[in-house]
mmCIF file of C-alpha atoms and ligand atoms in Angstrom:
data_model
loop_
_atom_site.group_PDB
_atom_site.id
_atom_site.type_symbol
_atom_site.label_atom_id
_atom_site.label_comp_id
_atom_site.label_asym_id
_atom_site.label_seq_id
_atom_site.Cartn_x
_atom_site.Cartn_y
_atom_site.Cartn_z
ATOM 1 C CA MET A 1 96.756 37.624 -0.305
ATOM 2 C CA PRO A 2 98.304 35.102 -2.851
ATOM 3 C CA PHE A 3 96.361 32.627 -5.025
ATOM 4 C CA SER A 4 96.174 30.253 -2.254
ATOM 5 C CA ASP A 5 93.465 32.423 -0.914
ATOM 6 C CA PHE A 6 91.274 31.803 -3.964
ATOM 7 C CA HIS A 7 88.793 29.176 -3.119
ATOM 8 C CA GLY A 8 87.410 26.675 -5.420
ATOM 9 C CA ASN A 9 87.760 26.245 -9.287
ATOM 10 C CA SER A 10 91.366 24.993 -8.752
ATOM 11 C CA GLY A 11 91.576 23.607 -12.394
ATOM 12 C CA THR A 12 90.704 26.874 -14.006
ATOM 13 C CA LEU A 13 93.203 28.765 -11.613
ATOM 14 C CA HIS A 14 95.829 26.180 -12.366
ATOM 15 C CA SER A 15 95.477 26.562 -16.308
ATOM 16 C CA LEU A 16 95.516 30.457 -15.900
ATOM 17 C CA ARG A 17 98.781 30.373 -13.847
ATOM 18 C CA GLU A 18 100.373 27.889 -16.324
ATOM 19 C CA MET A 19 99.741 30.314 -19.242
ATOM 20 C CA LEU A 20 101.385 33.106 -17.071
ATOM 21 C CA ALA A 21 104.359 30.846 -16.464
ATOM 22 C CA ARG A 22 104.751 30.090 -20.184
ATOM 23 C CA ASP A 23 104.304 33.789 -21.019
ATOM 24 C CA ARG A 24 101.342 32.738 -23.258
ATOM 25 C CA PHE A 25 98.619 34.627 -21.329
ATOM 26 C CA PRO A 26 95.810 35.576 -23.956
ATOM 27 C CA HIS A 27 95.312 39.247 -24.591
ATOM 28 C CA ALA A 28 91.522 38.982 -23.908
ATOM 29 C CA VAL A 29 90.078 36.631 -21.427
ATOM 30 C CA ILE A 30 86.267 36.226 -20.646
ATOM 31 C CA LEU A 31 85.747 35.135 -16.936
ATOM 32 C CA SER A 32 82.328 33.864 -16.843
ATOM 33 C CA GLY A 33 80.381 32.813 -13.620
ATOM 34 C CA PRO A 34 77.651 33.611 -11.359
ATOM 35 C CA ARG A 35 77.588 36.559 -9.117
ATOM 36 C CA GLY A 36 80.169 36.134 -6.222
ATOM 37 C CA SER A 37 81.954 33.127 -7.776
ATOM 38 C CA GLY A 38 85.131 35.325 -7.729
ATOM 39 C CA LYS A 39 85.563 36.718 -11.194
ATOM 40 C CA TYR A 40 86.669 40.174 -10.086
ATOM 41 C CA THR A 41 88.985 38.864 -7.215
ATOM 42 C CA LEU A 42 90.615 36.498 -9.623
ATOM 43 C CA ALA A 43 91.195 39.163 -12.326
ATOM 44 C CA LEU A 44 92.853 41.396 -9.750
ATOM 45 C CA MET A 45 94.955 38.471 -8.587
ATOM 46 C CA LEU A 46 96.149 37.762 -11.991
ATOM 47 C CA ALA A 47 96.788 41.560 -12.535
ATOM 48 C CA ARG A 48 99.144 41.404 -9.512
ATOM 49 C CA ALA A 49 100.723 38.233 -10.563
ATOM 50 C CA MET A 50 101.581 39.833 -14.046
ATOM 51 C CA ASN A 51 103.113 42.856 -12.354
ATOM 52 C CA CYS A 52 104.364 41.915 -8.947
ATOM 53 C CA LEU A 53 107.988 43.316 -8.380
ATOM 54 C CA GLU A 54 109.091 40.203 -6.377
ATOM 55 C CA ARG A 55 107.514 37.624 -8.668
ATOM 56 C CA PRO A 56 107.411 34.796 -6.232
ATOM 57 C CA LEU A 57 106.649 31.056 -7.295
ATOM 58 C CA ALA A 58 104.182 28.824 -5.290
ATOM 59 C CA ASP A 59 103.945 25.258 -6.411
ATOM 60 C CA GLY A 60 106.265 26.157 -9.204
ATOM 61 C CA LEU A 61 103.750 28.634 -10.754
ATOM 62 C CA PRO A 62 103.673 32.448 -10.731
ATOM 63 C CA ASP A 63 102.320 34.043 -7.686
ATOM 64 C CA PHE A 64 102.264 37.561 -6.211
ATOM 65 C CA CYS A 65 103.695 38.986 -3.038
ATOM 66 C CA GLY A 66 100.878 41.124 -2.001
ATOM 67 C CA HIS A 67 102.981 43.857 -0.562
ATOM 68 C CA CYS A 68 105.255 45.437 -3.179
ATOM 69 C CA SER A 69 104.063 48.815 -4.558
ATOM 70 C CA ASN A 70 102.450 47.324 -7.544
ATOM 71 C CA CYS A 71 100.681 44.520 -5.571
ATOM 72 C CA ALA A 72 99.537 47.219 -2.927
ATOM 73 C CA ARG A 73 98.175 49.693 -5.284
ATOM 74 C CA ILE A 74 96.136 47.164 -7.405
ATOM 75 C CA ALA A 75 94.728 45.680 -4.180
ATOM 76 C CA GLU A 76 93.236 49.103 -3.375
ATOM 77 C CA SER A 77 90.733 48.229 -6.199
ATOM 78 C CA LEU A 78 89.524 45.127 -4.382
ATOM 79 C CA ASP A 79 86.610 46.901 -2.708
ATOM 80 C CA LEU A 80 84.870 47.524 -5.949
ATOM 81 C CA ASP A 81 81.670 48.751 -4.428
ATOM 82 C CA ALA A 82 83.449 51.342 -2.416
ATOM 83 C CA ARG A 83 85.637 52.651 -5.195
ATOM 84 C CA PHE A 84 82.722 52.625 -7.585
ATOM 85 C CA SER A 85 80.589 54.789 -5.032
ATOM 86 C CA GLU A 86 83.504 57.190 -4.707
ATOM 87 C CA ALA A 87 83.857 57.641 -8.506
ATOM 88 C CA VAL A 88 79.981 58.126 -8.809
ATOM 89 C CA GLU A 89 80.048 60.571 -5.993
ATOM 90 C CA ALA A 90 82.935 62.586 -7.541
ATOM 91 C CA ARG A 91 80.873 62.841 -10.787
ATOM 92 C CA GLU A 92 77.953 64.001 -8.743
ATOM 93 C CA ASN A 93 80.004 67.002 -7.593
ATOM 94 C CA LEU A 94 80.925 68.216 -11.003
ATOM 95 C CA ARG A 95 79.314 70.953 -12.995
ATOM 96 C CA ASP A 96 76.514 69.732 -15.108
ATOM 97 C CA ALA A 97 78.287 70.042 -18.383
ATOM 98 C CA ASP A 98 81.365 68.086 -17.017
ATOM 99 C CA LYS A 99 79.069 65.524 -15.391
ATOM 100 C CA ARG A 100 77.452 64.657 -18.680
ATOM 101 C CA GLU A 101 81.002 64.022 -20.155
ATOM 102 C CA THR A 102 82.554 62.212 -17.308
ATOM 103 C CA ARG A 103 82.535 58.299 -17.318
ATOM 104 C CA ILE A 104 82.915 56.123 -14.385
ATOM 105 C CA PHE A 105 86.450 54.190 -13.788
ATOM 106 C CA VAL A 106 88.278 52.645 -10.939
ATOM 107 C CA GLN A 107 92.018 53.308 -11.067
ATOM 108 C CA THR A 108 94.308 52.773 -8.128
ATOM 109 C CA HIS A 109 97.371 51.913 -10.350
ATOM 110 C CA PRO A 110 98.489 54.045 -13.420
ATOM 111 C CA ASP A 111 98.459 50.907 -15.588
ATOM 112 C CA ILE A 112 95.504 48.983 -14.239
ATOM 113 C CA LEU A 113 92.101 50.308 -15.216
ATOM 114 C CA VAL A 114 88.806 48.900 -13.871
ATOM 115 C CA ILE A 115 85.801 49.683 -16.107
ATOM 116 C CA PRO A 116 82.365 49.296 -14.414
ATOM 117 C CA PRO A 117 78.981 49.768 -16.096
ATOM 118 C CA ASP A 118 78.222 53.359 -16.163
ATOM 119 C CA PRO A 119 75.235 54.531 -14.207
ATOM 120 C CA PRO A 120 72.097 55.239 -14.485
ATOM 121 C CA GLN A 121 71.955 52.872 -17.374
ATOM 122 C CA MET A 122 74.531 50.612 -15.919
ATOM 123 C CA MET A 123 76.083 49.760 -19.429
ATOM 124 C CA ILE A 124 79.587 49.944 -20.613
ATOM 125 C CA LYS A 125 79.528 53.274 -22.829
ATOM 126 C CA VAL A 126 81.580 54.080 -26.007
ATOM 127 C CA ASP A 127 83.361 56.869 -24.105
ATOM 128 C CA GLN A 128 84.627 54.310 -21.562
ATOM 129 C CA VAL A 129 85.977 52.140 -24.422
ATOM 130 C CA ARG A 130 87.446 55.384 -25.996
ATOM 131 C CA HIS A 131 89.214 55.952 -22.847
ATOM 132 C CA VAL A 132 90.835 52.510 -22.879
ATOM 133 C CA ILE A 133 91.901 53.043 -26.541
ATOM 134 C CA GLY A 134 93.423 56.280 -25.313
ATOM 135 C CA SER A 135 95.963 54.428 -23.196
ATOM 136 C CA ILE A 136 96.162 50.834 -24.289
ATOM 137 C CA TYR A 137 98.652 51.407 -27.167
ATOM 138 C CA TYR A 138 101.249 53.142 -24.747
ATOM 139 C CA ARG A 139 103.736 50.972 -22.875
ATOM 140 C CA PRO A 140 102.902 50.596 -19.226
ATOM 141 C CA SER A 141 104.782 53.096 -17.001
ATOM 142 C CA GLN A 142 105.178 51.177 -13.834
ATOM 143 C CA ALA A 143 103.881 47.688 -14.642
ATOM 144 C CA ARG A 144 104.995 45.093 -17.120
ATOM 145 C CA GLU A 145 101.431 44.609 -18.418
ATOM 146 C CA ARG A 146 98.659 47.041 -18.828
ATOM 147 C CA VAL A 147 95.402 45.482 -17.505
ATOM 148 C CA TYR A 148 91.888 46.494 -18.208
ATOM 149 C CA ILE A 149 88.923 44.817 -16.393
ATOM 150 C CA PHE A 150 85.495 45.296 -17.700
ATOM 151 C CA THR A 151 83.237 44.276 -14.783
ATOM 152 C CA GLY A 152 79.999 43.803 -16.637
ATOM 153 C CA SER A 153 79.166 42.613 -20.140
ATOM 154 C CA ALA A 154 76.124 44.757 -21.025
ATOM 155 C CA PHE A 155 77.806 47.132 -23.670
ATOM 156 C CA MET A 156 76.131 49.863 -25.626
ATOM 157 C CA LYS A 157 76.241 48.944 -29.297
ATOM 158 C CA GLU A 158 78.940 51.525 -30.256
ATOM 159 C CA ALA A 159 80.986 50.479 -27.260
ATOM 160 C CA ALA A 160 80.921 46.827 -28.291
ATOM 161 C CA ASN A 161 82.109 47.603 -31.799
ATOM 162 C CA SER A 162 84.903 49.866 -30.488
ATOM 163 C CA LEU A 163 86.082 47.275 -28.279
ATOM 164 C CA LEU A 164 85.939 44.690 -31.081
ATOM 165 C CA LYS A 165 88.454 47.004 -32.985
ATOM 166 C CA VAL A 166 90.894 46.725 -30.082
ATOM 167 C CA LEU A 167 90.552 42.962 -29.786
ATOM 168 C CA GLU A 168 91.382 42.751 -33.477
ATOM 169 C CA GLU A 169 94.831 44.113 -32.916
ATOM 170 C CA PRO A 170 95.748 44.192 -29.321
ATOM 171 C CA PRO A 171 99.130 45.423 -28.167
ATOM 172 C CA GLU A 172 101.637 42.990 -26.875
ATOM 173 C CA PHE A 173 101.763 44.472 -23.362
ATOM 174 C CA ALA A 174 98.027 44.759 -22.566
ATOM 175 C CA THR A 175 95.410 42.170 -21.111
ATOM 176 C CA ILE A 176 91.691 42.726 -21.311
ATOM 177 C CA PHE A 177 89.384 40.965 -18.805
ATOM 178 C CA LEU A 178 85.615 40.790 -19.456
ATOM 179 C CA LEU A 179 83.705 39.726 -16.388
ATOM 180 C CA THR A 180 80.264 38.151 -17.197
ATOM 181 C CA GLU A 181 77.358 36.303 -15.654
ATOM 182 C CA ASN A 182 76.220 35.712 -19.081
ATOM 183 C CA PRO A 183 78.732 35.453 -21.992
ATOM 184 C CA GLY A 184 75.813 35.386 -24.512
ATOM 185 C CA GLU A 185 75.388 39.047 -23.806
ATOM 186 C CA LEU A 186 78.778 39.821 -25.471
ATOM 187 C CA LEU A 187 79.132 40.118 -29.316
ATOM 188 C CA SER A 188 80.096 36.614 -30.798
ATOM 189 C CA THR A 189 82.840 38.363 -32.553
ATOM 190 C CA ILE A 190 84.230 39.519 -29.203
ATOM 191 C CA ARG A 191 83.883 36.051 -27.738
ATOM 192 C CA SER A 192 85.718 34.555 -30.560
ATOM 193 C CA ARG A 193 88.498 36.766 -29.968
ATOM 194 C CA SER A 194 88.828 36.113 -26.391
ATOM 195 C CA VAL A 195 89.577 32.861 -24.258
ATOM 196 C CA THR A 196 86.644 32.070 -21.999
ATOM 197 C CA PHE A 197 87.109 30.597 -18.644
ATOM 198 C CA THR A 198 84.139 29.639 -16.586
ATOM 199 C CA LEU A 199 84.088 29.718 -12.819
ATOM 200 C CA ALA A 200 81.493 27.431 -11.126
ATOM 201 C CA ALA A 201 79.616 28.204 -8.031
ATOM 202 C CA LEU A 202 80.944 26.162 -5.037
ATOM 203 C CA ALA A 203 78.867 23.241 -3.399
ATOM 204 C CA PRO A 204 77.191 24.344 -0.145
ATOM 205 C CA GLU A 205 79.401 21.699 1.806
ATOM 206 C CA ASP A 206 82.634 23.299 0.460
ATOM 207 C CA ILE A 207 81.491 26.744 1.462
ATOM 208 C CA GLU A 208 80.376 25.351 4.956
ATOM 209 C CA SER A 209 83.893 23.923 5.476
ATOM 210 C CA LEU A 210 85.425 27.265 4.432
ATOM 211 C CA LEU A 211 83.204 29.204 6.836
ATOM 212 C CA ALA A 212 84.210 27.093 9.546
ATOM 213 C CA GLY A 213 87.749 28.492 9.335
ATOM 214 C CA ARG A 214 86.926 32.060 8.422
ATOM 215 C CA ARG A 215 83.708 32.706 10.648
ATOM 216 C CA PRO A 216 84.294 30.567 13.682
ATOM 217 C CA GLU A 217 81.834 32.691 15.581
ATOM 218 C CA TRP A 218 79.006 30.968 13.585
ATOM 219 C CA ASN A 219 77.636 27.573 14.649
ATOM 220 C CA ALA A 220 77.084 24.650 12.194
ATOM 221 C CA ARG A 221 73.442 25.618 11.729
ATOM 222 C CA GLN A 222 74.312 29.191 10.888
ATOM 223 C CA ARG A 223 77.267 28.099 8.528
ATOM 224 C CA ALA A 224 74.844 25.715 6.721
ATOM 225 C CA LEU A 225 72.151 28.634 6.276
ATOM 226 C CA VAL A 226 74.748 31.039 4.956
ATOM 227 C CA ALA A 227 76.205 28.410 2.503
ATOM 228 C CA ARG A 228 72.671 27.799 1.100
ATOM 229 C CA LEU A 229 71.724 31.581 1.092
ATOM 230 C CA SER A 230 74.809 32.557 -0.943
ATOM 231 C CA ASP A 231 74.167 30.129 -3.758
ATOM 232 C CA GLY A 232 77.656 28.880 -4.054
ATOM 233 C CA ALA A 233 79.169 32.477 -4.087
ATOM 234 C CA VAL A 234 82.325 32.586 -1.829
ATOM 235 C CA GLY A 235 82.492 36.235 -1.655
ATOM 236 C CA ARG A 236 78.804 36.604 -0.661
ATOM 237 C CA ALA A 237 79.359 33.918 1.911
ATOM 238 C CA LEU A 238 82.385 35.353 3.580
ATOM 239 C CA THR A 239 80.836 38.848 3.777
ATOM 240 C CA PHE A 240 77.322 37.715 4.671
ATOM 241 C CA ASP A 241 75.551 39.935 7.192
ATOM 242 C CA LEU A 242 73.912 37.204 9.359
ATOM 243 C CA GLU A 243 72.460 39.623 11.882
ATOM 244 C CA SER A 244 70.795 41.784 9.300
ATOM 245 C CA TYR A 245 69.440 38.826 7.561
ATOM 246 C CA ALA A 246 68.092 37.461 10.821
ATOM 247 C CA ALA A 247 66.425 40.722 11.594
ATOM 248 C CA ALA A 248 64.917 40.988 8.064
ATOM 249 C CA ARG A 249 63.639 37.217 8.241
ATOM 250 C CA GLY A 250 61.947 37.882 11.482
ATOM 251 C CA HIS A 251 59.979 40.695 10.011
ATOM 252 C CA ALA A 252 59.339 38.627 6.820
ATOM 253 C CA LEU A 253 58.033 35.843 8.816
ATOM 254 C CA ALA A 254 55.858 37.944 10.972
ATOM 255 C CA ILE A 255 54.291 39.519 7.836
ATOM 256 C CA LEU A 256 53.713 36.189 6.144
ATOM 257 C CA ASN A 257 52.157 34.824 9.268
ATOM 258 C CA SER A 258 49.909 37.886 9.809
ATOM 259 C CA ALA A 259 48.918 37.511 6.027
ATOM 260 C CA ILE A 260 47.942 33.807 6.636
ATOM 261 C CA ARG A 261 46.081 34.326 9.866
ATOM 262 C CA GLY A 262 44.513 37.751 9.159
ATOM 263 C CA SER A 263 42.528 39.256 12.121
ATOM 264 C CA ASP A 264 44.850 41.315 14.398
ATOM 265 C CA HIS A 265 47.144 43.866 12.762
ATOM 266 C CA THR A 266 48.893 45.375 15.561
ATOM 267 C CA GLU A 267 52.129 43.514 15.283
ATOM 268 C CA LEU A 268 52.118 43.877 11.350
ATOM 269 C CA PHE A 269 51.782 47.606 11.650
ATOM 270 C CA LYS A 270 54.440 47.896 14.169
ATOM 271 C CA ILE A 271 56.827 46.161 12.007
ATOM 272 C CA THR A 272 55.860 47.857 8.631
ATOM 273 C CA GLU A 273 56.033 51.199 10.415
ATOM 274 C CA SER A 274 59.733 50.798 10.954
ATOM 275 C CA TYR A 275 60.327 50.866 7.244
ATOM 276 C CA ARG A 276 60.799 54.538 6.669
ATOM 277 C CA PRO A 277 61.534 56.463 3.609
ATOM 278 C CA GLY A 278 64.936 57.719 2.759
ATOM 279 C CA ALA A 279 68.216 55.976 1.866
ATOM 280 C CA ASP A 280 68.452 53.826 4.950
ATOM 281 C CA GLY A 281 64.882 52.640 4.754
ATOM 282 C CA ARG A 282 65.271 51.878 1.168
ATOM 283 C CA GLU A 283 68.275 49.448 1.832
ATOM 284 C CA LYS A 284 66.219 47.885 4.763
ATOM 285 C CA THR A 285 63.093 47.416 2.647
ATOM 286 C CA GLU A 286 65.075 45.921 -0.230
ATOM 287 C CA ALA A 287 66.644 43.483 2.225
ATOM 288 C CA LEU A 288 63.189 42.691 3.577
ATOM 289 C CA LEU A 289 61.753 42.071 0.033
ATOM 290 C CA ARG A 290 64.750 39.781 -0.839
ATOM 291 C CA THR A 291 64.033 37.824 2.192
ATOM 292 C CA LEU A 292 60.352 37.596 1.593
ATOM 293 C CA TYR A 293 61.138 36.276 -1.867
ATOM 294 C CA SER A 294 63.483 33.578 -0.478
ATOM 295 C CA LEU A 295 60.957 32.434 2.012
ATOM 296 C CA LEU A 296 58.288 32.146 -0.545
ATOM 297 C CA GLN A 297 60.568 30.171 -2.743
ATOM 298 C CA ASP A 298 61.302 27.749 0.261
ATOM 299 C CA LEU A 299 57.453 27.538 0.786
ATOM 300 C CA MET A 300 57.247 26.651 -2.854
ATOM 301 C CA PHE A 301 59.946 23.884 -2.205
ATOM 302 C CA LEU A 302 57.957 22.579 0.540
ATOM 303 C CA GLN A 303 54.588 22.655 -1.422
ATOM 304 C CA SER A 304 56.248 20.622 -4.209
ATOM 305 C CA SER A 305 57.687 18.063 -2.099
ATOM 306 C CA THR A 306 61.406 19.186 -2.656
ATOM 307 C CA PRO A 307 62.401 20.054 1.002
ATOM 308 C CA GLN A 308 66.008 19.318 0.250
ATOM 309 C CA LEU A 309 65.996 22.557 -1.864
ATOM 310 C CA VAL A 310 64.935 24.623 1.149
ATOM 311 C CA ARG A 311 67.579 27.332 1.975
ATOM 312 C CA ASN A 312 66.245 28.562 5.203
ATOM 313 C CA THR A 313 66.950 25.086 6.746
ATOM 314 C CA ASP A 314 67.283 26.445 10.226
ATOM 315 C CA ILE A 315 63.534 27.403 10.416
ATOM 316 C CA GLN A 316 62.100 24.414 8.426
ATOM 317 C CA GLY A 317 59.641 23.585 11.112
ATOM 318 C CA GLU A 318 58.202 27.187 11.234
ATOM 319 C CA LEU A 319 58.062 27.174 7.253
ATOM 320 C CA LYS A 320 56.271 23.722 7.270
ATOM 321 C CA LYS A 321 53.557 25.321 9.385
ATOM 322 C CA ILE A 322 52.994 28.187 6.967
ATOM 323 C CA ALA A 323 53.281 25.873 3.932
ATOM 324 C CA GLU A 324 50.436 23.728 5.404
ATOM 325 C CA ALA A 325 48.259 26.941 5.604
ATOM 326 C CA ALA A 326 49.136 28.207 2.235
ATOM 327 C CA ASP A 327 48.723 26.856 -1.136
ATOM 328 C CA PHE A 328 50.347 27.383 -4.738
ATOM 329 C CA ALA A 329 47.715 29.972 -5.541
ATOM 330 C CA TRP A 330 48.531 31.998 -2.394
ATOM 331 C CA ILE A 331 52.208 31.864 -2.883
ATOM 332 C CA ALA A 332 51.985 32.954 -6.425
ATOM 333 C CA ARG A 333 49.671 35.787 -5.368
ATOM 334 C CA ALA A 334 52.157 36.839 -2.708
ATOM 335 C CA SER A 335 55.025 36.979 -5.222
ATOM 336 C CA ASP A 336 52.805 39.151 -7.343
ATOM 337 C CA GLY A 337 52.167 41.200 -4.399
ATOM 338 C CA LEU A 338 55.782 41.611 -3.701
ATOM 339 C CA ALA A 339 56.413 42.735 -7.322
ATOM 340 C CA GLU A 340 53.706 45.303 -6.669
ATOM 341 C CA VAL A 341 55.466 46.574 -3.601
ATOM 342 C CA GLU A 342 58.790 46.840 -5.612
ATOM 343 C CA ARG A 343 57.113 48.916 -8.379
ATOM 344 C CA GLY A 344 55.501 50.999 -5.597
ATOM 345 C CA MET A 345 59.150 51.610 -4.306
ATOM 346 C CA ARG A 346 60.157 52.832 -7.628
ATOM 347 C CA ARG A 347 57.293 55.297 -7.818
ATOM 348 C CA ASN A 348 58.306 56.265 -4.214
ATOM 349 C CA LEU A 349 55.011 55.406 -2.587
ATOM 350 C CA LEU A 350 55.227 55.283 1.090
ATOM 351 C CA ARG A 351 56.846 52.046 1.993
ATOM 352 C CA SER A 352 55.106 50.971 5.135
ATOM 353 C CA LEU A 353 51.685 51.597 3.532
ATOM 354 C CA SER A 354 52.402 49.287 0.521
ATOM 355 C CA LEU A 355 53.778 46.674 2.825
ATOM 356 C CA ASP A 356 50.505 46.784 4.762
ATOM 357 C CA ALA A 357 48.612 46.607 1.689
ATOM 358 C CA PHE A 358 50.704 43.569 0.488
ATOM 359 C CA ALA A 359 50.182 41.765 3.740
ATOM 360 C CA THR A 360 46.365 42.632 4.240
ATOM 361 C CA ALA A 361 45.578 41.807 0.518
ATOM 362 C CA LEU A 362 46.876 38.176 1.124
ATOM 363 C CA GLU A 363 44.640 37.453 4.099
ATOM 364 C CA LYS A 364 42.503 34.496 3.550
HETATM 365 ZN ZN1 ZN B 1 104.149 42.079 -5.340
#
């Protein structure tokens, strides 16, 4: 999986590879961009290019082979969600005293360390930065360059200050990546010691043409839908679960229609009953809520005469019918109602009941 597999932001990619070629890669790089714009993918590609044993060139610039031992082991970190869950689960199985002192890391190569925000607060903690400091001043053992990737920019105060000390005197053979959706979250003193690159979201048309090659089983309408729903994020578009989305959207539409029309609740209750407690039910309910929000947003676009912003383009006709029956106040009430269902989920109220309450409260 060489650099040619990275989609979009070709100018940024070119600059980064040129710095690699000239051996002038900065010690601290902020990769800024929306969720799914490829920050993590790019950081791991650069880590492989720095450490690939075969050091191939492509278009005269450094690339990576993807199969040498360094490339292969770094690539094991690519599925960040899976590696993160494994690390969290491993911590869960520790004795209580050890659990408290253990921080979450992802490490599939001895010289490459991924530092995700530590749950439950989902912030970078000072012990994580201390762990970085514990190794960063030693020469790498199997790589040319030690690489540290902070996947979030919400730092506890003490953690940010410790990182700042490292950035003031970084060792020759280490590179730190800071990935962020919002660079303003980082201390200005951290930002001033780093070089920032911004990854832009891709235009829906670019994602559509990418999907045409990668998801040939989808038709043009489906590709257009996924491109819009993934907000320019390549990663999200390529891994989009269209089937689950269609299922959730079917339910969301039925709930909205039932709320608009009122009267018979048989169908509504049949749907909401299928949203059960437990981990599976939680994920399903969260997907439903996200879909409801996105439909309400589309209704808002239709109400405000900006139909070009509608994302669920393939059901525009059906949405128009709902939009005609609803008004701004109703849509606003529905959004408030959804927020209420979310709060209920956090308090562990029975999901199907709060969904029923949501729909029936909206009846006209
Ligand atoms: Zn390699």
